[in-house]
Amino acid sequence: MKLLEYEAKDLLKQSKVTVPEAQLVRTGAEAPSVSLPVVLKVQIPVGGRGKAGGIQPVSTAEGFEQTAKELLSKPIKGYVASTLLAEEQLEIQNEHYLSYVIDRSQQSAVLLAHRQGGVDIETTTAEDSSGLLRIPLSDRPDNEVATKLLEHYQLDDTLRNEIHDLLSSLWEAFTANDALLLEINPLVLTKDNRLLCADAKIELDDAAAFRHPDWDFEQKPQKAQFVVLDEQGDVASMANGAGLAMATVDAIKGAGATPANFLDIGGGTNTEGMVEAFKAMTEMPSVRAIVINVFAGITRCDEVAQAIVIARERFENLPPLFIRLAGTNEQQGKQILTDNNIATLSTLQECVQAATEELN
Ligand code: GDP
Ligand code: MN
């Protein structure tokens, strides 16, 4: 689940991370209580707002009203914002890039940093990754990490403690909120030598939602459309893409079993959505086997595997699973399953056959 900038910054503030003074604006008519000049920033779930005209400096009350009205009505990158963030304008000396991200293949968190943050960082690093600092982290960053970062940013030694505190508070926010990604771009050094997180992007792990009953953000986790076909059905199924889901249901029927449901997890269903679908299957007492048929494109095998592992842990009465996993991130997905002693088969046919044998 991706958070909007203001939601991300709220979480950062809770962990004592320094962010600019700001106020939310929902209609153009409100005057800001933060002192002018401010930057008005559209709150939409995508980056690159600066280049698309979604970040506007305003310095007068009339300018504020006019710009706010405009930003709340015209689409930016395909989204019309219903919320703006009015933030104190910063006098920027340097812009740096900083992020914590979960590296699934390494099963650890990684700190990524680039001296040169700002709007062009993605293209900069794609052309030349040499400027990218990468430090695997198993725990809260210590002084050594802070020193490396300070040197990488080529900042003055007087900022060492501040960098250390920042890394530490960001780590707190990253771990306490079960984030998969926490990205600060830019991390701004102002002309009066303050370090501030001028932009923040946080992606939360949907699979951890059950630990955070208070989570309530504008973007909701996507739920899969679970369709019951037969309440007495004995084989449930999960596939990605409507075509593959239908083929799976047909194959189950063709093998002489009764398909319990139709489920297409394609089109942005996330981990928690898939876990919910497994829950729905466990709530059908007649289901005695589950066929999972994934040929991943946009869907990622590792995400499916993650959902399978969580479902197995969470639902004691989960029927036996017969899994075919292919496509995007297949190796990572299979590794996750192997690490959890969950077997896979190579074809849909094998899965369906094994599932029907389970019924006998
Ligand atoms: P993004 O384009 O969606 O990543 O939005 P950002 O919040 O990162 O803003 C993009 C760029 O706008 C930043 O890299 C800055 O260069 C600029 N910017 C953002 N906030 C301010 C500000 O308060 N003052 C100034 N002068 N520039 C800002
Ligand atoms: Mn940014």
Tab-separated table of C-alpha atoms and ligand atoms in Angstrom:
chain	number	residue	atom	x	y	z
A	1	MET	CA	0.000	0.000	0.000
A	2	LYS	CA	1.500	3.293	-1.102
A	3	LEU	CA	0.966	6.334	1.061
A	4	LEU	CA	0.461	9.884	-0.070
A	5	GLU	CA	3.247	12.295	0.800
A	6	TYR	CA	1.360	13.881	3.704
A	7	GLU	CA	0.477	10.483	5.162
A	8	ALA	CA	4.104	9.404	4.884
A	9	LYS	CA	5.231	12.607	6.570
A	10	ASP	CA	2.708	12.074	9.389
A	11	LEU	CA	4.320	8.717	10.107
A	12	LEU	CA	7.769	10.306	9.926
A	13	LYS	CA	6.756	12.974	12.439
A	14	GLN	CA	5.562	10.270	14.831
A	15	SER	CA	9.089	8.889	14.728
A	16	LYS	CA	10.592	12.340	15.327
A	17	VAL	CA	11.890	12.855	11.805
A	18	THR	CA	12.213	16.520	10.829
A	19	VAL	CA	9.909	17.516	7.990
A	20	PRO	CA	9.016	21.030	6.776
A	21	GLU	CA	6.223	23.001	8.464
A	22	ALA	CA	3.074	22.222	6.570
A	23	GLN	CA	-0.674	22.398	6.393
A	24	LEU	CA	-3.247	20.417	4.439
A	25	VAL	CA	-5.460	22.223	1.957
A	26	ARG	CA	-8.671	20.616	0.732
A	27	THR	CA	-10.425	23.489	-0.991
A	28	GLY	CA	-8.947	26.479	-2.750
A	29	ALA	CA	-10.688	28.914	-0.429
A	30	GLU	CA	-8.712	28.265	2.733
A	31	ALA	CA	-5.928	30.660	3.580
A	32	PRO	CA	-2.774	28.988	4.842
A	33	SER	CA	-1.863	29.259	8.489
A	34	VAL	CA	1.738	28.485	7.598
A	35	SER	CA	3.427	31.744	6.783
A	36	LEU	CA	3.894	32.612	3.128
A	37	PRO	CA	5.781	31.904	0.943
A	38	VAL	CA	4.871	28.219	0.622
A	39	VAL	CA	5.081	25.479	-1.961
A	40	LEU	CA	1.778	23.867	-2.874
A	41	LYS	CA	2.149	20.171	-3.591
A	42	VAL	CA	-0.534	17.925	-5.078
A	43	GLN	CA	-1.131	14.769	-3.059
A	44	ILE	CA	-1.342	12.019	-5.654
A	45	PRO	CA	-0.076	8.433	-5.478
A	46	VAL	CA	2.732	8.875	-8.030
A	47	GLY	CA	6.094	10.620	-8.139
A	48	GLY	CA	7.463	13.082	-10.650
A	49	ARG	CA	4.980	15.729	-9.607
A	50	GLY	CA	7.561	18.486	-9.824
A	51	LYS	CA	8.162	17.952	-13.522
A	52	ALA	CA	4.439	17.580	-14.211
A	53	GLY	CA	3.609	20.963	-12.651
A	54	GLY	CA	2.202	19.582	-9.405
A	55	ILE	CA	4.606	21.480	-7.152
A	56	GLN	CA	4.092	25.256	-7.229
A	57	PRO	CA	5.668	28.001	-5.161
A	58	VAL	CA	3.333	30.786	-4.067
A	59	SER	CA	4.216	33.912	-2.172
A	60	THR	CA	0.996	35.956	-1.969
A	61	ALA	CA	-2.483	35.252	-0.615
A	62	GLU	CA	-4.028	35.780	-4.084
A	63	GLY	CA	-1.432	33.513	-5.657
A	64	PHE	CA	-2.188	30.910	-3.031
A	65	GLU	CA	-5.923	30.937	-3.737
A	66	GLN	CA	-5.510	30.885	-7.498
A	67	THR	CA	-2.860	28.144	-7.574
A	68	ALA	CA	-4.647	25.997	-5.011
A	69	LYS	CA	-7.855	26.144	-7.040
A	70	GLU	CA	-5.974	25.177	-10.170
A	71	LEU	CA	-4.069	22.304	-8.565
A	72	LEU	CA	-7.296	20.908	-7.101
A	73	SER	CA	-9.016	20.811	-10.467
A	74	LYS	CA	-6.552	19.903	-13.200
A	75	PRO	CA	-5.216	16.377	-13.660
A	76	ILE	CA	-1.527	15.875	-12.948
A	77	LYS	CA	-0.154	12.595	-14.281
A	78	GLY	CA	-3.729	11.391	-14.663
A	79	TYR	CA	-4.834	12.197	-11.103
A	80	VAL	CA	-6.898	15.104	-9.837
A	81	ALA	CA	-5.731	15.774	-6.304
A	82	SER	CA	-8.310	16.242	-3.562
A	83	THR	CA	-5.635	17.334	-1.108
A	84	LEU	CA	-2.705	19.731	-1.305
A	85	LEU	CA	0.168	20.127	1.068
A	86	ALA	CA	1.144	23.743	1.692
A	87	GLU	CA	4.704	23.644	2.926
A	88	GLU	CA	7.179	26.250	4.073
A	89	GLN	CA	9.445	27.121	1.177
A	90	LEU	CA	12.948	25.904	1.615
A	91	GLU	CA	16.091	27.687	0.620
A	92	ILE	CA	17.857	24.736	-0.841
A	93	GLN	CA	21.610	24.349	-0.654
A	94	ASN	CA	21.856	20.626	-1.526
A	95	GLU	CA	19.380	17.907	-2.504
A	96	HIS	CA	20.309	14.326	-1.628
A	97	TYR	CA	18.656	10.958	-2.125
A	98	LEU	CA	18.106	8.521	0.748
A	99	SER	CA	16.037	5.380	1.075
A	100	TYR	CA	15.549	2.231	3.089
A	101	VAL	CA	14.177	-0.642	1.109
A	102	ILE	CA	13.523	-4.324	1.790
A	103	ASP	CA	15.651	-6.424	-0.521
A	104	ARG	CA	13.739	-9.689	-0.666
A	105	SER	CA	16.519	-11.629	-2.378
A	106	GLN	CA	18.924	-10.655	0.429
A	107	GLN	CA	16.177	-10.943	3.054
A	108	SER	CA	17.367	-7.726	4.599
A	109	ALA	CA	16.928	-3.992	4.583
A	110	VAL	CA	19.238	-1.885	2.467
A	111	LEU	CA	20.155	1.764	2.682
A	112	LEU	CA	20.494	3.459	-0.693
A	113	ALA	CA	21.906	6.938	-1.043
A	114	HIS	CA	22.982	9.287	-3.762
A	115	ARG	CA	24.730	12.587	-3.320
A	116	GLN	CA	22.579	14.117	-5.962
A	117	GLY	CA	18.889	13.918	-5.096
A	118	GLY	CA	16.007	15.711	-6.755
A	119	VAL	CA	13.839	15.168	-9.749
A	120	ASP	CA	16.355	13.496	-12.073
A	121	ILE	CA	17.807	10.903	-9.740
A	122	GLU	CA	16.110	7.915	-11.400
A	123	THR	CA	17.647	8.661	-14.801
A	124	THR	CA	20.966	9.609	-13.210
A	125	THR	CA	21.300	6.247	-11.456
A	126	ALA	CA	20.058	4.292	-14.479
A	127	GLU	CA	22.863	5.795	-16.565
A	128	ASP	CA	25.506	5.641	-13.892
A	129	SER	CA	25.043	3.629	-10.719
A	130	SER	CA	28.570	4.435	-9.532
A	131	GLY	CA	27.329	7.300	-7.401
A	132	LEU	CA	24.969	5.033	-5.510
A	133	LEU	CA	25.888	4.092	-1.956
A	134	ARG	CA	24.418	0.745	-0.890
A	135	ILE	CA	24.644	-0.518	2.680
A	136	PRO	CA	22.816	-3.674	3.822
A	137	LEU	CA	21.308	-3.146	7.266
A	138	SER	CA	20.289	-5.760	9.767
A	139	ASP	CA	19.759	-3.252	12.523
A	140	ARG	CA	19.401	0.448	13.284
A	141	PRO	CA	22.226	2.308	11.490
A	142	ASP	CA	25.153	3.067	13.793
A	143	ASN	CA	27.790	5.803	13.773
A	144	GLU	CA	29.805	4.001	11.150
A	145	VAL	CA	26.891	4.094	8.709
A	146	ALA	CA	26.318	7.755	9.536
A	147	THR	CA	29.961	8.522	8.768
A	148	LYS	CA	29.794	6.704	5.432
A	149	LEU	CA	26.698	8.631	4.480
A	150	LEU	CA	28.180	11.951	5.562
A	151	GLU	CA	31.242	11.290	3.400
A	152	HIS	CA	29.120	10.132	0.493
A	153	TYR	CA	27.052	13.305	0.614
A	154	GLN	CA	30.295	15.278	1.083
A	155	LEU	CA	28.771	17.105	4.013
A	156	ASP	CA	30.551	18.962	6.754
A	157	ASP	CA	31.594	17.010	9.813
A	158	THR	CA	29.439	19.244	11.999
A	159	LEU	CA	26.381	17.460	10.560
A	160	ARG	CA	27.504	14.011	11.692
A	161	ASN	CA	25.224	13.832	14.739
A	162	GLU	CA	22.302	15.184	12.816
A	163	ILE	CA	22.797	12.583	10.080
A	164	HIS	CA	23.031	9.870	12.702
A	165	ASP	CA	19.822	11.014	14.416
A	166	LEU	CA	18.064	11.228	11.076
A	167	LEU	CA	19.105	7.705	10.059
A	168	SER	CA	17.995	6.451	13.427
A	169	SER	CA	14.560	8.116	13.377
A	170	LEU	CA	13.967	7.028	9.804
A	171	TRP	CA	14.849	3.476	10.799
A	172	GLU	CA	12.309	3.734	13.588
A	173	ALA	CA	9.650	4.860	11.106
A	174	PHE	CA	10.650	2.160	8.618
A	175	THR	CA	10.512	-0.747	11.056
A	176	ALA	CA	7.690	0.377	13.370
A	177	ASN	CA	5.395	0.744	10.371
A	178	ASP	CA	6.386	-2.455	8.564
A	179	ALA	CA	7.427	-0.522	5.477
A	180	LEU	CA	8.810	-2.095	2.329
A	181	LEU	CA	10.131	1.231	1.127
A	182	LEU	CA	10.875	4.543	2.769
A	183	GLU	CA	12.315	7.053	0.339
A	184	ILE	CA	13.389	10.620	1.009
A	185	ASN	CA	13.971	12.486	-2.230
A	186	PRO	CA	15.063	15.113	-1.774
A	187	LEU	CA	16.681	15.176	1.604
A	188	VAL	CA	17.364	18.896	1.700
A	189	LEU	CA	20.199	20.788	3.288
A	190	THR	CA	18.950	24.350	3.572
A	191	LYS	CA	21.121	27.408	3.222
A	192	ASP	CA	20.905	27.815	6.994
A	193	ASN	CA	22.208	24.242	7.388
A	194	ARG	CA	19.038	22.446	8.417
A	195	LEU	CA	18.518	18.876	7.215
A	196	LEU	CA	14.890	18.268	6.218
A	197	CYS	CA	12.941	15.522	4.510
A	198	ALA	CA	11.359	17.631	1.768
A	199	ASP	CA	9.599	14.720	0.092
A	200	ALA	CA	8.707	11.308	1.477
A	201	LYS	CA	7.459	8.151	-0.110
A	202	ILE	CA	6.403	5.167	1.981
A	203	GLU	CA	5.123	1.819	0.854
A	204	LEU	CA	3.681	-0.311	3.628
A	205	ASP	CA	3.643	-4.096	3.644
A	206	ASP	CA	0.000	-5.105	3.207
A	207	ALA	CA	0.830	-8.476	4.682
A	208	ALA	CA	1.462	-6.718	8.003
A	209	ALA	CA	-1.923	-4.970	8.051
A	210	PHE	CA	-3.241	-7.322	10.730
A	211	ARG	CA	-0.628	-5.909	13.101
A	212	HIS	CA	-1.834	-2.352	12.475
A	213	PRO	CA	-5.587	-2.109	13.103
A	214	ASP	CA	-5.167	1.686	13.093
A	215	TRP	CA	-4.005	1.832	9.464
A	216	ASP	CA	-6.377	4.075	7.575
A	217	PHE	CA	-4.941	5.654	4.460
A	218	GLU	CA	-6.373	7.055	1.263
A	219	GLN	CA	-5.088	4.167	-0.856
A	220	LYS	CA	-6.788	0.970	0.287
A	221	PRO	CA	-5.300	-2.498	-0.150
A	222	GLN	CA	-6.781	-4.114	-3.235
A	223	LYS	CA	-8.990	-7.093	-2.547
A	224	ALA	CA	-9.354	-9.938	-5.008
A	225	GLN	CA	-12.812	-10.687	-6.420
A	226	PHE	CA	-13.696	-14.031	-4.923
A	227	VAL	CA	-16.638	-15.628	-6.741
A	228	VAL	CA	-18.289	-18.722	-5.263
A	229	LEU	CA	-19.294	-21.138	-8.033
A	230	ASP	CA	-20.575	-24.027	-5.944
A	231	GLU	CA	-21.051	-24.037	-2.184
A	232	GLN	CA	-20.473	-27.817	-2.204
A	233	GLY	CA	-17.366	-27.494	-4.387
A	234	ASP	CA	-14.389	-29.573	-3.302
A	235	VAL	CA	-11.503	-27.919	-5.160
A	236	ALA	CA	-10.843	-24.197	-4.821
A	237	SER	CA	-8.554	-22.318	-7.165
A	238	MET	CA	-6.560	-19.149	-7.601
A	239	ALA	CA	-5.089	-17.896	-10.853
A	240	ASN	CA	-3.966	-14.621	-12.356
A	241	GLY	CA	-5.852	-13.280	-15.317
A	242	ALA	CA	-9.468	-14.099	-16.121
A	243	GLY	CA	-8.497	-16.470	-18.944
A	244	LEU	CA	-6.140	-18.502	-16.829
A	245	ALA	CA	-8.670	-18.551	-13.971
A	246	MET	CA	-11.340	-19.926	-16.318
A	247	ALA	CA	-8.944	-22.510	-17.750
A	248	THR	CA	-8.128	-23.588	-14.195
A	249	VAL	CA	-11.790	-23.970	-13.261
A	250	ASP	CA	-12.365	-25.957	-16.487
A	251	ALA	CA	-9.428	-28.252	-15.792
A	252	ILE	CA	-10.740	-29.007	-12.293
A	253	LYS	CA	-14.182	-29.770	-13.674
A	254	GLY	CA	-12.631	-31.850	-16.497
A	255	ALA	CA	-10.829	-33.999	-13.942
A	256	GLY	CA	-14.156	-34.867	-12.319
A	257	ALA	CA	-13.957	-32.594	-9.296
A	258	THR	CA	-16.295	-29.706	-8.447
A	259	PRO	CA	-14.784	-26.210	-8.707
A	260	ALA	CA	-15.713	-24.226	-5.605
A	261	ASN	CA	-14.832	-20.767	-6.853
A	262	PHE	CA	-13.471	-18.491	-9.546
A	263	LEU	CA	-10.631	-16.223	-8.554
A	264	ASP	CA	-8.509	-13.913	-10.668
A	265	ILE	CA	-5.753	-12.294	-8.615
A	266	GLY	CA	-4.495	-10.243	-11.571
A	267	GLY	CA	-4.738	-6.502	-11.894
A	268	GLY	CA	-3.050	-5.236	-8.778
A	269	THR	CA	-4.263	-7.610	-6.061
A	270	ASN	CA	-1.704	-7.314	-3.308
A	271	THR	CA	-0.462	-9.782	-0.725
A	272	GLU	CA	-3.154	-9.040	1.820
A	273	GLY	CA	-5.801	-9.351	-0.890
A	274	MET	CA	-4.546	-12.838	-1.730
A	275	VAL	CA	-4.422	-13.830	1.928
A	276	GLU	CA	-8.047	-12.699	2.213
A	277	ALA	CA	-8.892	-14.982	-0.714
A	278	PHE	CA	-7.301	-17.952	1.065
A	279	LYS	CA	-9.375	-17.047	4.098
A	280	ALA	CA	-12.516	-17.196	1.962
A	281	MET	CA	-11.479	-20.691	0.804
A	282	THR	CA	-10.983	-21.906	4.380
A	283	GLU	CA	-14.485	-20.665	5.126
A	284	MET	CA	-15.925	-23.151	2.619
A	285	PRO	CA	-16.040	-26.445	4.588
A	286	SER	CA	-16.476	-28.552	1.450
A	287	VAL	CA	-13.136	-27.435	-0.026
A	288	ARG	CA	-10.493	-30.137	0.414
A	289	ALA	CA	-7.816	-29.036	-2.051
A	290	ILE	CA	-6.625	-25.767	-3.550
A	291	VAL	CA	-5.079	-25.344	-6.987
A	292	ILE	CA	-2.909	-22.274	-7.517
A	293	ASN	CA	-2.112	-21.569	-11.147
A	294	VAL	CA	0.059	-18.509	-11.664
A	295	PHE	CA	1.721	-17.414	-14.846
A	296	ALA	CA	2.949	-14.080	-13.593
A	297	GLY	CA	3.218	-10.975	-15.722
A	298	ILE	CA	2.356	-7.921	-13.652
A	299	THR	CA	1.619	-10.205	-10.717
A	300	ARG	CA	4.881	-11.247	-9.077
A	301	CYS	CA	5.629	-14.834	-8.081
A	302	ASP	CA	7.400	-13.721	-4.908
A	303	GLU	CA	4.317	-11.791	-3.826
A	304	VAL	CA	2.103	-14.820	-4.478
A	305	ALA	CA	4.564	-17.030	-2.588
A	306	GLN	CA	4.581	-14.585	0.308
A	307	ALA	CA	0.785	-14.698	0.469
A	308	ILE	CA	0.851	-18.510	0.410
A	309	VAL	CA	3.320	-18.610	3.313
A	310	ILE	CA	1.265	-16.142	5.343
A	311	ALA	CA	-1.970	-18.043	4.633
A	312	ARG	CA	-0.356	-21.322	5.701
A	313	GLU	CA	0.769	-19.736	8.961
A	314	ARG	CA	-2.463	-17.929	9.648
A	315	PHE	CA	-5.098	-20.515	8.703
A	316	GLU	CA	-4.611	-23.840	10.445
A	317	ASN	CA	-7.379	-25.484	8.447
A	318	LEU	CA	-5.991	-24.461	5.047
A	319	PRO	CA	-6.489	-27.464	2.715
A	320	PRO	CA	-3.488	-28.915	0.818
A	321	LEU	CA	-2.121	-26.648	-1.888
A	322	PHE	CA	-1.166	-27.690	-5.416
A	323	ILE	CA	0.906	-24.950	-6.897
A	324	ARG	CA	2.175	-24.068	-10.329
A	325	LEU	CA	4.235	-20.895	-10.307
A	326	ALA	CA	5.836	-19.379	-13.404
A	327	GLY	CA	6.760	-15.973	-14.816
A	328	THR	CA	7.926	-12.755	-13.164
A	329	ASN	CA	10.210	-13.366	-10.168
A	330	GLU	CA	9.685	-17.135	-10.469
A	331	GLN	CA	13.017	-17.985	-8.837
A	332	GLN	CA	12.404	-15.706	-5.856
A	333	GLY	CA	8.872	-17.074	-5.461
A	334	LYS	CA	10.006	-20.685	-5.586
A	335	GLN	CA	12.799	-19.935	-3.134
A	336	ILE	CA	10.334	-18.466	-0.643
A	337	LEU	CA	8.165	-21.603	-0.947
A	338	THR	CA	11.147	-23.976	-0.692
A	339	ASP	CA	12.381	-22.135	2.399
A	340	ASN	CA	8.971	-22.800	3.916
A	341	ASN	CA	8.792	-26.450	2.853
A	342	ILE	CA	6.037	-25.862	0.348
A	343	ALA	CA	6.281	-27.900	-2.845
A	344	THR	CA	5.417	-26.778	-6.377
A	345	LEU	CA	4.432	-28.756	-9.472
A	346	SER	CA	5.324	-27.848	-13.033
A	347	THR	CA	2.001	-27.874	-14.877
A	348	LEU	CA	-1.662	-27.133	-14.279
A	349	GLN	CA	-2.445	-30.719	-15.299
A	350	GLU	CA	-0.234	-32.114	-12.548
A	351	CYS	CA	-1.828	-29.777	-10.010
A	352	VAL	CA	-5.361	-30.758	-10.941
A	353	GLN	CA	-4.515	-34.464	-10.948
A	354	ALA	CA	-2.869	-34.281	-7.536
A	355	ALA	CA	-5.800	-32.237	-6.189
A	356	THR	CA	-8.390	-34.773	-7.340
A	357	GLU	CA	-6.329	-37.624	-5.904
A	358	GLU	CA	-6.456	-35.775	-2.600
A	359	LEU	CA	-10.260	-36.132	-2.650
A	360	ASN	CA	-10.174	-39.923	-2.769
B	1	GDP	P1	8.230	14.806	-6.774
B	1	GDP	O1	8.600	15.516	-8.036
B	1	GDP	O2	6.857	14.163	-6.883
B	1	GDP	O3	9.261	13.837	-6.334
B	1	GDP	O4	8.078	15.928	-5.640
B	1	GDP	P2	9.163	16.601	-4.663
B	1	GDP	O5	8.467	16.938	-3.401
B	1	GDP	O6	10.373	15.776	-4.551
B	1	GDP	O7	9.501	17.977	-5.387
B	1	GDP	C1	10.213	18.021	-6.595
B	1	GDP	C2	11.255	19.134	-6.555
B	1	GDP	O8	10.646	20.362	-6.255
B	1	GDP	C3	12.331	18.960	-5.487
B	1	GDP	O9	13.374	18.114	-5.894
B	1	GDP	C4	12.797	20.366	-5.298
B	1	GDP	O10	13.810	20.668	-6.215
B	1	GDP	C5	11.561	21.181	-5.576
B	1	GDP	N1	10.985	21.604	-4.306
B	1	GDP	C6	10.176	20.912	-3.506
B	1	GDP	N2	9.904	21.597	-2.389
B	1	GDP	C7	10.549	22.755	-2.489
B	1	GDP	C8	10.654	23.876	-1.650
B	1	GDP	O11	10.101	23.995	-0.584
B	1	GDP	N3	11.409	24.885	-2.091
B	1	GDP	C9	12.035	24.828	-3.284
B	1	GDP	N4	12.756	25.879	-3.661
B	1	GDP	N5	11.962	23.784	-4.104
B	1	GDP	C10	11.230	22.740	-3.710
B	2	MN	MN	10.530	13.647	-4.743
